Structure formats: structure tokens, C-alpha cells
CSV table of C-alpha atoms in Angstrom, one decimal:
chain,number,residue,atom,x,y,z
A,1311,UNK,CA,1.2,-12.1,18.0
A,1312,UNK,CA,-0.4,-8.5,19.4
A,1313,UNK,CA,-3.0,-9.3,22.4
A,1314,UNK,CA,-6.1,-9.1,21.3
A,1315,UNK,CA,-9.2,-7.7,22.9
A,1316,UNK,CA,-12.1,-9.4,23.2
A,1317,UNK,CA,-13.8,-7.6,20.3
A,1318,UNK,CA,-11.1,-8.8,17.9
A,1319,UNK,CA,-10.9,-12.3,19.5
A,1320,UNK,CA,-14.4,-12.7,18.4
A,1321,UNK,CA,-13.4,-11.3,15.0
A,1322,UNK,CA,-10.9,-14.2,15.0
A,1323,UNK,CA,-13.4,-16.8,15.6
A,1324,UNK,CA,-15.4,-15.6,12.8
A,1325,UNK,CA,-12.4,-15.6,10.3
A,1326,UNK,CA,-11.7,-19.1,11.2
A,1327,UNK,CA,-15.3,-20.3,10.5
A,1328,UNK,CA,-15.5,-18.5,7.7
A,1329,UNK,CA,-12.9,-19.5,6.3
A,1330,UNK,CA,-13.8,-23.2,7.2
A,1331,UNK,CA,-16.8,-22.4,5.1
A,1332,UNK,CA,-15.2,-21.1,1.7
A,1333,UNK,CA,-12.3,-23.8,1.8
A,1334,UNK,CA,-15.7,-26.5,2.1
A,1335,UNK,CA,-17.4,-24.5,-0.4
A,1336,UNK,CA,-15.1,-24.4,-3.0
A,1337,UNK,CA,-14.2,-28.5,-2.3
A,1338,UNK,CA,-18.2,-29.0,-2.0
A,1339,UNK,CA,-18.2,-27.1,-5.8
A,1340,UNK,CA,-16.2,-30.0,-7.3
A,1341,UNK,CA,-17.4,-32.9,-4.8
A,1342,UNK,CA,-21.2,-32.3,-4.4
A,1343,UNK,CA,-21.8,-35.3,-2.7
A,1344,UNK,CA,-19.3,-36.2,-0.5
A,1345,UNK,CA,-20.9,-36.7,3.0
A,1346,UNK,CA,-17.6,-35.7,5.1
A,1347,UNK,CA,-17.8,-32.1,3.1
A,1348,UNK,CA,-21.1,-31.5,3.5
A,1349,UNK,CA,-21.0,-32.8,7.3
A,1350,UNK,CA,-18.1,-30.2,7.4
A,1351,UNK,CA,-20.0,-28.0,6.0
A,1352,UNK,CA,-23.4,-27.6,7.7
A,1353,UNK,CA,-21.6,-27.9,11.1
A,1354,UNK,CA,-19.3,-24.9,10.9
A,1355,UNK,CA,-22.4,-23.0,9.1
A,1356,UNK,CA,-24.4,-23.4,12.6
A,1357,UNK,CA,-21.2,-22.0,14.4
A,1358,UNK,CA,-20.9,-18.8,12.1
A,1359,UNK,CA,-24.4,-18.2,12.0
A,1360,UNK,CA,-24.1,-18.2,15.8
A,1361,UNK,CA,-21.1,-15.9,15.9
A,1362,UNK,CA,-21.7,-13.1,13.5
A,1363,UNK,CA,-25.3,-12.8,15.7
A,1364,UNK,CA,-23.2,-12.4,18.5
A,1365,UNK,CA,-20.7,-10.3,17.0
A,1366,UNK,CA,-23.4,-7.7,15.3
A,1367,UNK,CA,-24.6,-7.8,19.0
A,1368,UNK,CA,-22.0,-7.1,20.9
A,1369,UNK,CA,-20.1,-4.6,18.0
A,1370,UNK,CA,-22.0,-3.9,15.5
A,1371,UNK,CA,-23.1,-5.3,12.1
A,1372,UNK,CA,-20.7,-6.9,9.4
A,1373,UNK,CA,-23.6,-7.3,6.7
A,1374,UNK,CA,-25.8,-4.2,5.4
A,1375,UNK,CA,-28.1,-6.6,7.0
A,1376,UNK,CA,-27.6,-6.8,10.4
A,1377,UNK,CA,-27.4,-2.7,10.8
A,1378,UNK,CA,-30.1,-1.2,13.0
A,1379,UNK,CA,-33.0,0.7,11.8
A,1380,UNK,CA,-33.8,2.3,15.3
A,1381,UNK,CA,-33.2,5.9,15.5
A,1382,UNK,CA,-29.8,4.9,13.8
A,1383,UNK,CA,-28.2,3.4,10.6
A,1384,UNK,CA,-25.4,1.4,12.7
A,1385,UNK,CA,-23.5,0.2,9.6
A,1386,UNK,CA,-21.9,4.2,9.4
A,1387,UNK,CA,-21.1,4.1,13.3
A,1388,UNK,CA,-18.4,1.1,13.0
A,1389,UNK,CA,-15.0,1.0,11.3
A,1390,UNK,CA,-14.2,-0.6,8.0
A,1391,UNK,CA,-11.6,-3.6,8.2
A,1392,UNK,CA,-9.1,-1.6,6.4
A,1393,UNK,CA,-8.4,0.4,9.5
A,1394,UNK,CA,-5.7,-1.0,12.0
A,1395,UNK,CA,-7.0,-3.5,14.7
A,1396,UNK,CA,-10.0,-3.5,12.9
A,1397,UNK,CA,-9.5,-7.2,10.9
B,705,UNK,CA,-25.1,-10.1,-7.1
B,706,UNK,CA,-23.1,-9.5,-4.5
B,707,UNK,CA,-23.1,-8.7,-0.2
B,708,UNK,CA,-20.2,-7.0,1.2
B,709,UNK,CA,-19.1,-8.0,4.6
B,710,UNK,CA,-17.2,-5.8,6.7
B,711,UNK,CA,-14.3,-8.0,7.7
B,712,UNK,CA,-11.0,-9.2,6.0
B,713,UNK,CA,-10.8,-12.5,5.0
B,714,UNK,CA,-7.7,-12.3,6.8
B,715,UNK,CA,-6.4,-10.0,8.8
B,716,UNK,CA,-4.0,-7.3,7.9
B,717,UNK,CA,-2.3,-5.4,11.0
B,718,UNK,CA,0.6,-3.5,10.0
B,719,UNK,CA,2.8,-1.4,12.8
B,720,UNK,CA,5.3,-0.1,10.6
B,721,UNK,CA,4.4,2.1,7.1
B,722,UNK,CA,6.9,1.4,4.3
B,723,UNK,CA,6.1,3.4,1.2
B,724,UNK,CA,8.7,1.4,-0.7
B,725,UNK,CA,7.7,-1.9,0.2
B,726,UNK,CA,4.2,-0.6,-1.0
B,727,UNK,CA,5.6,-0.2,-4.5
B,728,UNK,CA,6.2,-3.8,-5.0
B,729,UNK,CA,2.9,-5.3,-3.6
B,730,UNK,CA,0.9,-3.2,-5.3
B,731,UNK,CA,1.6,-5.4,-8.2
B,732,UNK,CA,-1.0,-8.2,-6.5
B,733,UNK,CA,-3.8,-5.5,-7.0
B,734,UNK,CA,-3.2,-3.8,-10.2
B,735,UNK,CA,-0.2,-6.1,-12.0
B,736,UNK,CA,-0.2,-8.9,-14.9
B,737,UNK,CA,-0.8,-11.8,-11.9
B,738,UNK,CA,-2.8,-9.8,-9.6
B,739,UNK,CA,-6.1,-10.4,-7.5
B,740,UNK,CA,-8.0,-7.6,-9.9
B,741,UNK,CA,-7.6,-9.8,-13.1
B,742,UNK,CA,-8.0,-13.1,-11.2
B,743,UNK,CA,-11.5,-11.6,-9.8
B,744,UNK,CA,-12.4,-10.4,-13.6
B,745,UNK,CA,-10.6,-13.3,-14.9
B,746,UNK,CA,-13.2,-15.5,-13.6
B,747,UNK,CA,-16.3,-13.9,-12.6
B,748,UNK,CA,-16.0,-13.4,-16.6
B,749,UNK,CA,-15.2,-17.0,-17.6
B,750,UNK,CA,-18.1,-18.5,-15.7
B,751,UNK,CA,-20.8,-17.9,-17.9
B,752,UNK,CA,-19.8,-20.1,-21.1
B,753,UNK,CA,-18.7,-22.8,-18.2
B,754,UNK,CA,-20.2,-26.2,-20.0
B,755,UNK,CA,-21.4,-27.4,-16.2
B,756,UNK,CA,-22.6,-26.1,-13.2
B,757,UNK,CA,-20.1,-27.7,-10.9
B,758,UNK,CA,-17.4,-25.3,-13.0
B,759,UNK,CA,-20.2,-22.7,-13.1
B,760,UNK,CA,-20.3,-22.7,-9.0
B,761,UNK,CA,-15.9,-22.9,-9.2
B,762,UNK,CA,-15.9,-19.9,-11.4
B,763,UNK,CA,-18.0,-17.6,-9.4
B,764,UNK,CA,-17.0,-18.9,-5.9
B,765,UNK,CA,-13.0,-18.2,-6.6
B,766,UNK,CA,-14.0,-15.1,-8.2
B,767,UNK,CA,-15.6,-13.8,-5.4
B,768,UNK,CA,-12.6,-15.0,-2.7
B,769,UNK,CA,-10.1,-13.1,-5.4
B,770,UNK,CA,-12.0,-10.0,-4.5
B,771,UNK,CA,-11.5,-10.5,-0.9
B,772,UNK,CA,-8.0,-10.9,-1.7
B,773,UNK,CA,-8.4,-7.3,-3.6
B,774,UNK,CA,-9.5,-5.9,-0.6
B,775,UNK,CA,-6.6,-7.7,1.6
B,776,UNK,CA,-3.9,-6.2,-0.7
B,777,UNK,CA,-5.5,-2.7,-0.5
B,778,UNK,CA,-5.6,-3.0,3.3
B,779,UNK,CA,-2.0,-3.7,3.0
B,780,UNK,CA,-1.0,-0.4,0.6
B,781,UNK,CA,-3.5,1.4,2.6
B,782,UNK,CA,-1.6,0.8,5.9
B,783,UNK,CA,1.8,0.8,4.4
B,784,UNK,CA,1.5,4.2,3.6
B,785,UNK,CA,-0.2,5.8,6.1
B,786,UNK,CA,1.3,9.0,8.0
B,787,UNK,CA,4.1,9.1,5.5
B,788,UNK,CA,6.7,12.5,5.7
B,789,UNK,CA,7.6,14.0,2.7
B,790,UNK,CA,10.7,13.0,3.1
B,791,UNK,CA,9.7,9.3,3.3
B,792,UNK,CA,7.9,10.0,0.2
B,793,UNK,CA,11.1,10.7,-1.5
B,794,UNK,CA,13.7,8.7,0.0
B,795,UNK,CA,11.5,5.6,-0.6
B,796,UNK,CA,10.9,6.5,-4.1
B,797,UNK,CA,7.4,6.6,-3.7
B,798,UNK,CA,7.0,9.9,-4.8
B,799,UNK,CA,6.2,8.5,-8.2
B,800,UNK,CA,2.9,7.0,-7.5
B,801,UNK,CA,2.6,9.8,-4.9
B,802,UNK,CA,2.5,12.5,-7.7
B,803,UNK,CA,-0.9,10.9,-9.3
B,804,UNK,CA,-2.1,9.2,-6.7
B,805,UNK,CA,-1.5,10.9,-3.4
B,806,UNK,CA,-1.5,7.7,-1.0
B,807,UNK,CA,-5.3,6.7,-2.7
B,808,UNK,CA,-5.0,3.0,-3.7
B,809,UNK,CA,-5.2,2.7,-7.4
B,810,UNK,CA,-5.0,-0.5,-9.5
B,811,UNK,CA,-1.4,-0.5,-11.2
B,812,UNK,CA,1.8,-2.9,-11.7
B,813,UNK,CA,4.7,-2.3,-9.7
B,814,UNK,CA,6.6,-1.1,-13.2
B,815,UNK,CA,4.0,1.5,-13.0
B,816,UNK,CA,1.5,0.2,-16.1
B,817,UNK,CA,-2.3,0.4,-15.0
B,818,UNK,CA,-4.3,-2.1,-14.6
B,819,UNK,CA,-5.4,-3.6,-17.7
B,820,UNK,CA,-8.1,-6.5,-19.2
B,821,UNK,CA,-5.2,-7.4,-21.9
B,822,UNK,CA,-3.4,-9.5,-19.3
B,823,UNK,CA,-6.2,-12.1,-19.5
B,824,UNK,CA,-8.9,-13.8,-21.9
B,825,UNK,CA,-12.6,-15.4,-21.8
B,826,UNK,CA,-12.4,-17.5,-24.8
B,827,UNK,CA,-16.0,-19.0,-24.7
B,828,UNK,CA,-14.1,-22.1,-24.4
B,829,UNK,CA,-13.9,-24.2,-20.9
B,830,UNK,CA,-10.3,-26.3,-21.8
B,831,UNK,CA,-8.3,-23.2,-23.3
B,832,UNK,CA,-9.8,-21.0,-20.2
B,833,UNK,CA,-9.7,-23.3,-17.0
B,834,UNK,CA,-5.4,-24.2,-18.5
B,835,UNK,CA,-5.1,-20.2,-18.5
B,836,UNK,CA,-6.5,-20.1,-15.1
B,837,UNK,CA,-4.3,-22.9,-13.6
B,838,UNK,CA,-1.2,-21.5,-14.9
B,839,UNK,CA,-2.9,-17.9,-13.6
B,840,UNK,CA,-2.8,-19.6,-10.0
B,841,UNK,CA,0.7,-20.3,-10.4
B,842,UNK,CA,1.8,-16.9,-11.6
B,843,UNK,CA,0.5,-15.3,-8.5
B,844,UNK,CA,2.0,-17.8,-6.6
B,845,UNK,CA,5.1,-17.0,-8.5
B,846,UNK,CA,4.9,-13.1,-7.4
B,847,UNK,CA,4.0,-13.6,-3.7
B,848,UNK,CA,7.2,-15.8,-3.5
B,849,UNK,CA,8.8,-12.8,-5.0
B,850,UNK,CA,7.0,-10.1,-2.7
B,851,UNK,CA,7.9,-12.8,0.2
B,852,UNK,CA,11.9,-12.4,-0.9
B,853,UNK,CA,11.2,-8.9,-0.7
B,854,UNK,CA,9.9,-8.1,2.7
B,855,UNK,CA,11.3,-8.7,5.6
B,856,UNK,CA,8.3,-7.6,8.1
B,857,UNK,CA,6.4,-9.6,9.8
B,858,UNK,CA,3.6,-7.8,10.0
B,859,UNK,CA,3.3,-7.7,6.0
B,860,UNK,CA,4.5,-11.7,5.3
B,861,UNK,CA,2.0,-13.1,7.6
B,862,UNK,CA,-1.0,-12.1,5.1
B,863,UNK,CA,1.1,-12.2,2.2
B,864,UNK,CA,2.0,-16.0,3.1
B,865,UNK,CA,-2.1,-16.9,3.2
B,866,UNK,CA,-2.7,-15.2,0.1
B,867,UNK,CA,0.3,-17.4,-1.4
B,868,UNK,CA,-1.2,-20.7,0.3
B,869,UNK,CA,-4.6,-19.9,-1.7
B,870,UNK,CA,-3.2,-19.4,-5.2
B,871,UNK,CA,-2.2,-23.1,-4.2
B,872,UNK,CA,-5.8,-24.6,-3.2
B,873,UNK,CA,-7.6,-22.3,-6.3
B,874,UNK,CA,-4.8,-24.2,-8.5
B,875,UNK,CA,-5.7,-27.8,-7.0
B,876,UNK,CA,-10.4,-26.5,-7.7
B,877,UNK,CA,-9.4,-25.5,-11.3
B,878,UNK,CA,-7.3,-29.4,-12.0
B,879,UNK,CA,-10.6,-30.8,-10.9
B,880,UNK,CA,-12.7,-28.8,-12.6
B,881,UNK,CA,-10.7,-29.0,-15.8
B,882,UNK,CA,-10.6,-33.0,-15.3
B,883,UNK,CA,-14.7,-32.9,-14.8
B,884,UNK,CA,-14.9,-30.8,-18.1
B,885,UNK,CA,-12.1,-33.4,-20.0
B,886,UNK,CA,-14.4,-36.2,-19.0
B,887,UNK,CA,-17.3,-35.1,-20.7
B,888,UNK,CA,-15.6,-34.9,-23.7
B,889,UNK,CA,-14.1,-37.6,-26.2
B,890,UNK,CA,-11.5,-39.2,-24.0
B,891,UNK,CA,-9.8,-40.1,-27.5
B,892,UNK,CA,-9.5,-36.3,-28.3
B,893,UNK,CA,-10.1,-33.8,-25.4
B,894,UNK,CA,-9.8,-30.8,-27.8
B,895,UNK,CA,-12.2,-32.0,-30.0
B,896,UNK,CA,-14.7,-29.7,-29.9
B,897,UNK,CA,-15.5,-26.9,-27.6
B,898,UNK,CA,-17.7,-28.3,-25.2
B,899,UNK,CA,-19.2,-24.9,-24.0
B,900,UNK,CA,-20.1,-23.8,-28.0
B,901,UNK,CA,-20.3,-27.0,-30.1
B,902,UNK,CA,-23.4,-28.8,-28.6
């Protein structure tokens, strides 16, 4: 594995939740009402709510959303994830 | 609709451009099995889905295989990236290169474009959630193949996720198809079609 900087350690962290997220979503699609998914669920929704604030932040925004509207439109100022050390 | 987010589902790091290996895995974005037809696959499908719980399957899959899309473009994109001329023509690349440049553009490894032909929406849950397990297992099928391919780390790491989620989409659609089976006649599950005969 290439050592990572912080930046992309805190991408990391964010790909993990997320991905938490979509493998409980897709479960919770077929299982609505099993209490261990949607336990699962809500708790690492707190966590990636927490870390893509931090991330947008620290780096920049990953949602349209999150780009500042002060003097300047950040979502053109940061790479897109197709560029090396960038995912 | 649809938010983008500007990360990879997974990320895609790749030291070492290889035009030729590009060749082959470019038949996950544009090819018979690949993520473009999975995402169209299903994000057409859902809409004659009989139930909502196959409703929410059909839309959520269909909106990971377009992550998948992007992954497999990230991959072409940095396989091919600072390539010499003579790279170009050694690898045998210079067959794409001569339409395409090094722009990503949706075709199978054979060189066909991308095409709706290589899937259906039958308005009819049974007959489309059995295409769309056996469409799991096809993909699966050509990332084993891509995986006996390359040899580079770099490139198998992502390609090796992407295989492990053809798996877990195969595993939604068998309970989705068994949630649609049981609300038909258990004597006769291809009685009627549940999504047009009311």
C-alpha cells in the first residue's frame, strides 16, 4: 500500500462509511425491518455525516452542495477522483 | 434524480500506464457484461417492479453500477495516460487510438460499441430479475477473466472489489426475485405477470 497523506486518509475513512452505508442499504431494501440493519445503518450515517463535514472543511466539497458561494465556486478549485491520488 | 459525488466508490491508483491492458477492461464499461448496461439494465427495469422493496433494489444497484462506470473509466483513463507513440503501436492500441484518441468511449474489447441490444426490460418482474441474476454472474464471469489477464497490482486491487459486488448484487436480486415469487401462486410462479396482470 502507497503512504497516504492525511487528505487521502480521510478520503479513506469516508469510502469505508460509505460503503458501510450502500452494502446496509441495499440489505435494508430487501429486509426493511430488521433492527440489526437499521441499527447498522443509522450509526455509520452519524459517522459519514460527520466526515464528509470535515472533509469539505479541510479540502474542499464532494457534493455540488457543500461548494462555497463566497467570492468563489470551490467545486472547480478541487480535482476530480479520476486523477491519480485523488480517490 | 441524481447527485454526483466527487469520490470513487473505490479507489483507483495506478503507477504504471498499460494501453494494452486497457483494451481488455474496457469491456466492463462498454461490453455485453459491462457496468453501462447493468446501470441501464436496471435503472430501466425498476419502474414495472410489482413492489417497492424491488422498486428500492432496482434503483439502488443501478445507481452503484454507475459508480462502478466511473471506477472502470478511472481505470482506462489512468492506464493510458502519457502514452508514446510507440506504446500506442506496440500495444496494439492504436486501434481504439485512431477514433478515440485516449478519450474513454463506451465499447467491447472486440471493438463493437456499446449497445441496448445486450439487455431487455420486459415489463415483467420474474423474466427481468432471472436476466439480471444471471447478468451478475456474467460480470463476475469477465472480471475473473480481466483478473487472469493482469498481472498488476495496482489494476487487480479495484478490479477484485468490483468482482466481490457482482457477487452481493447477485445474492439482493435472489431475494428480491423470491419476495416477487411469493406473491404469486406458489402452485404456478409464472402464472401471470405480476407487474401487468392485476
Amino acid at each position: 500500500m502507497p503512504i497516504l497523506n492525511d487528505k487521502q486518509k480521510l478520503m479513506r475513512q469516508i469510502q469505508n462509511c460509505s460503503f458501510a452505508l450502500t452494502e446496509a442499504n441495499l440489505y435494508l431494501d430487501s429486509h426493511p425491518t430488521c433492527p440489526m440493519g437499521l441499527e447498522y445503518y443509522a450509526k455509520h450515517k452519524k459517522e459519514y455525516d460527520e466526515l464528509m463535514k470535515e472533509y469539505a472543511e479541510k479540502y474542499g466539497p464532494i457534493t455540488v452542495g457543500q461548494s462555497s458561494t463566497d467570492k468563489k465556486w470551490s467545486w472547480v478549485t478541487t480535482p476530480f477522483p479520476w486523477e491519480r491520488g485523488e480517490s | 434524480m441524481w447527485q454526483y459525488e466527487k469520490k470513487l466508490q473505490y479507489p483507483v491508483n495506478i503507477k504504471d500506464p498499460n494501453p494494452a491492458l486497457a483494451k481488455v477492461i474496457i469491456s466492463q464499461l462498454g461490453g455485453p457484461d459491462g457496468e453501462l448496461g447493468a446501470a441501464l439494465r436496471y435503472l430501466n427495469q425498476r419502474y414495472s417492479a410489482p413492489c417497492r422493496e424491488v422498486q428500492a433494489v432496482l434503483s439502488d444497484i443501478g445507481t452503484e453500477e454507475l459508480s462502478h462506470m466511473e471506477m472502470i473509466g478511472t481505470i482506462l483513463y489512468q492506464l493510458t495516460r502519457n502514452l508514446s507513440m510507440k506504446e500506442i503501436k506496440e500495444s496494439g492500441f492504436d486501434v481504439y487510438f485512431v477514433d478515440h484518441t485516449t478519450g474513454v468511449y463506451p465499447i467491447a474489447a472486440s471493438g463493437v460499441p456499446f449497445t441496448a441490444a445486450t439487455f431487455q426490460s420486459t415489463g415483467d418482474a420474474i423474466a427481468d430479475l432471472n436476466e439480471d441474476l444471471a447478468a451478475e454472474q456474467k460480470a463476475r464471469v469477465t472480471y475473473d477473466n480481466i483478473l487472469r489477464l493482469a498481472d498488476d497490482p495496482d489494476v487487480r486491487d479495484p478490479i477484485k472489489f468490483l468482482r466481490a459486488r457482482e457477487i452481493v448484487h447477485f445474492q439482493r436480486f435472489g431475494e428480491a426475485q423470491r419476495m416477487v415469487q411469493d406473491m404469486l401462486d406458489s402452485k404456478n410462479f409464472y402464472a401471470f405477470n405480476p407487474s401487468f396482470d392485476k
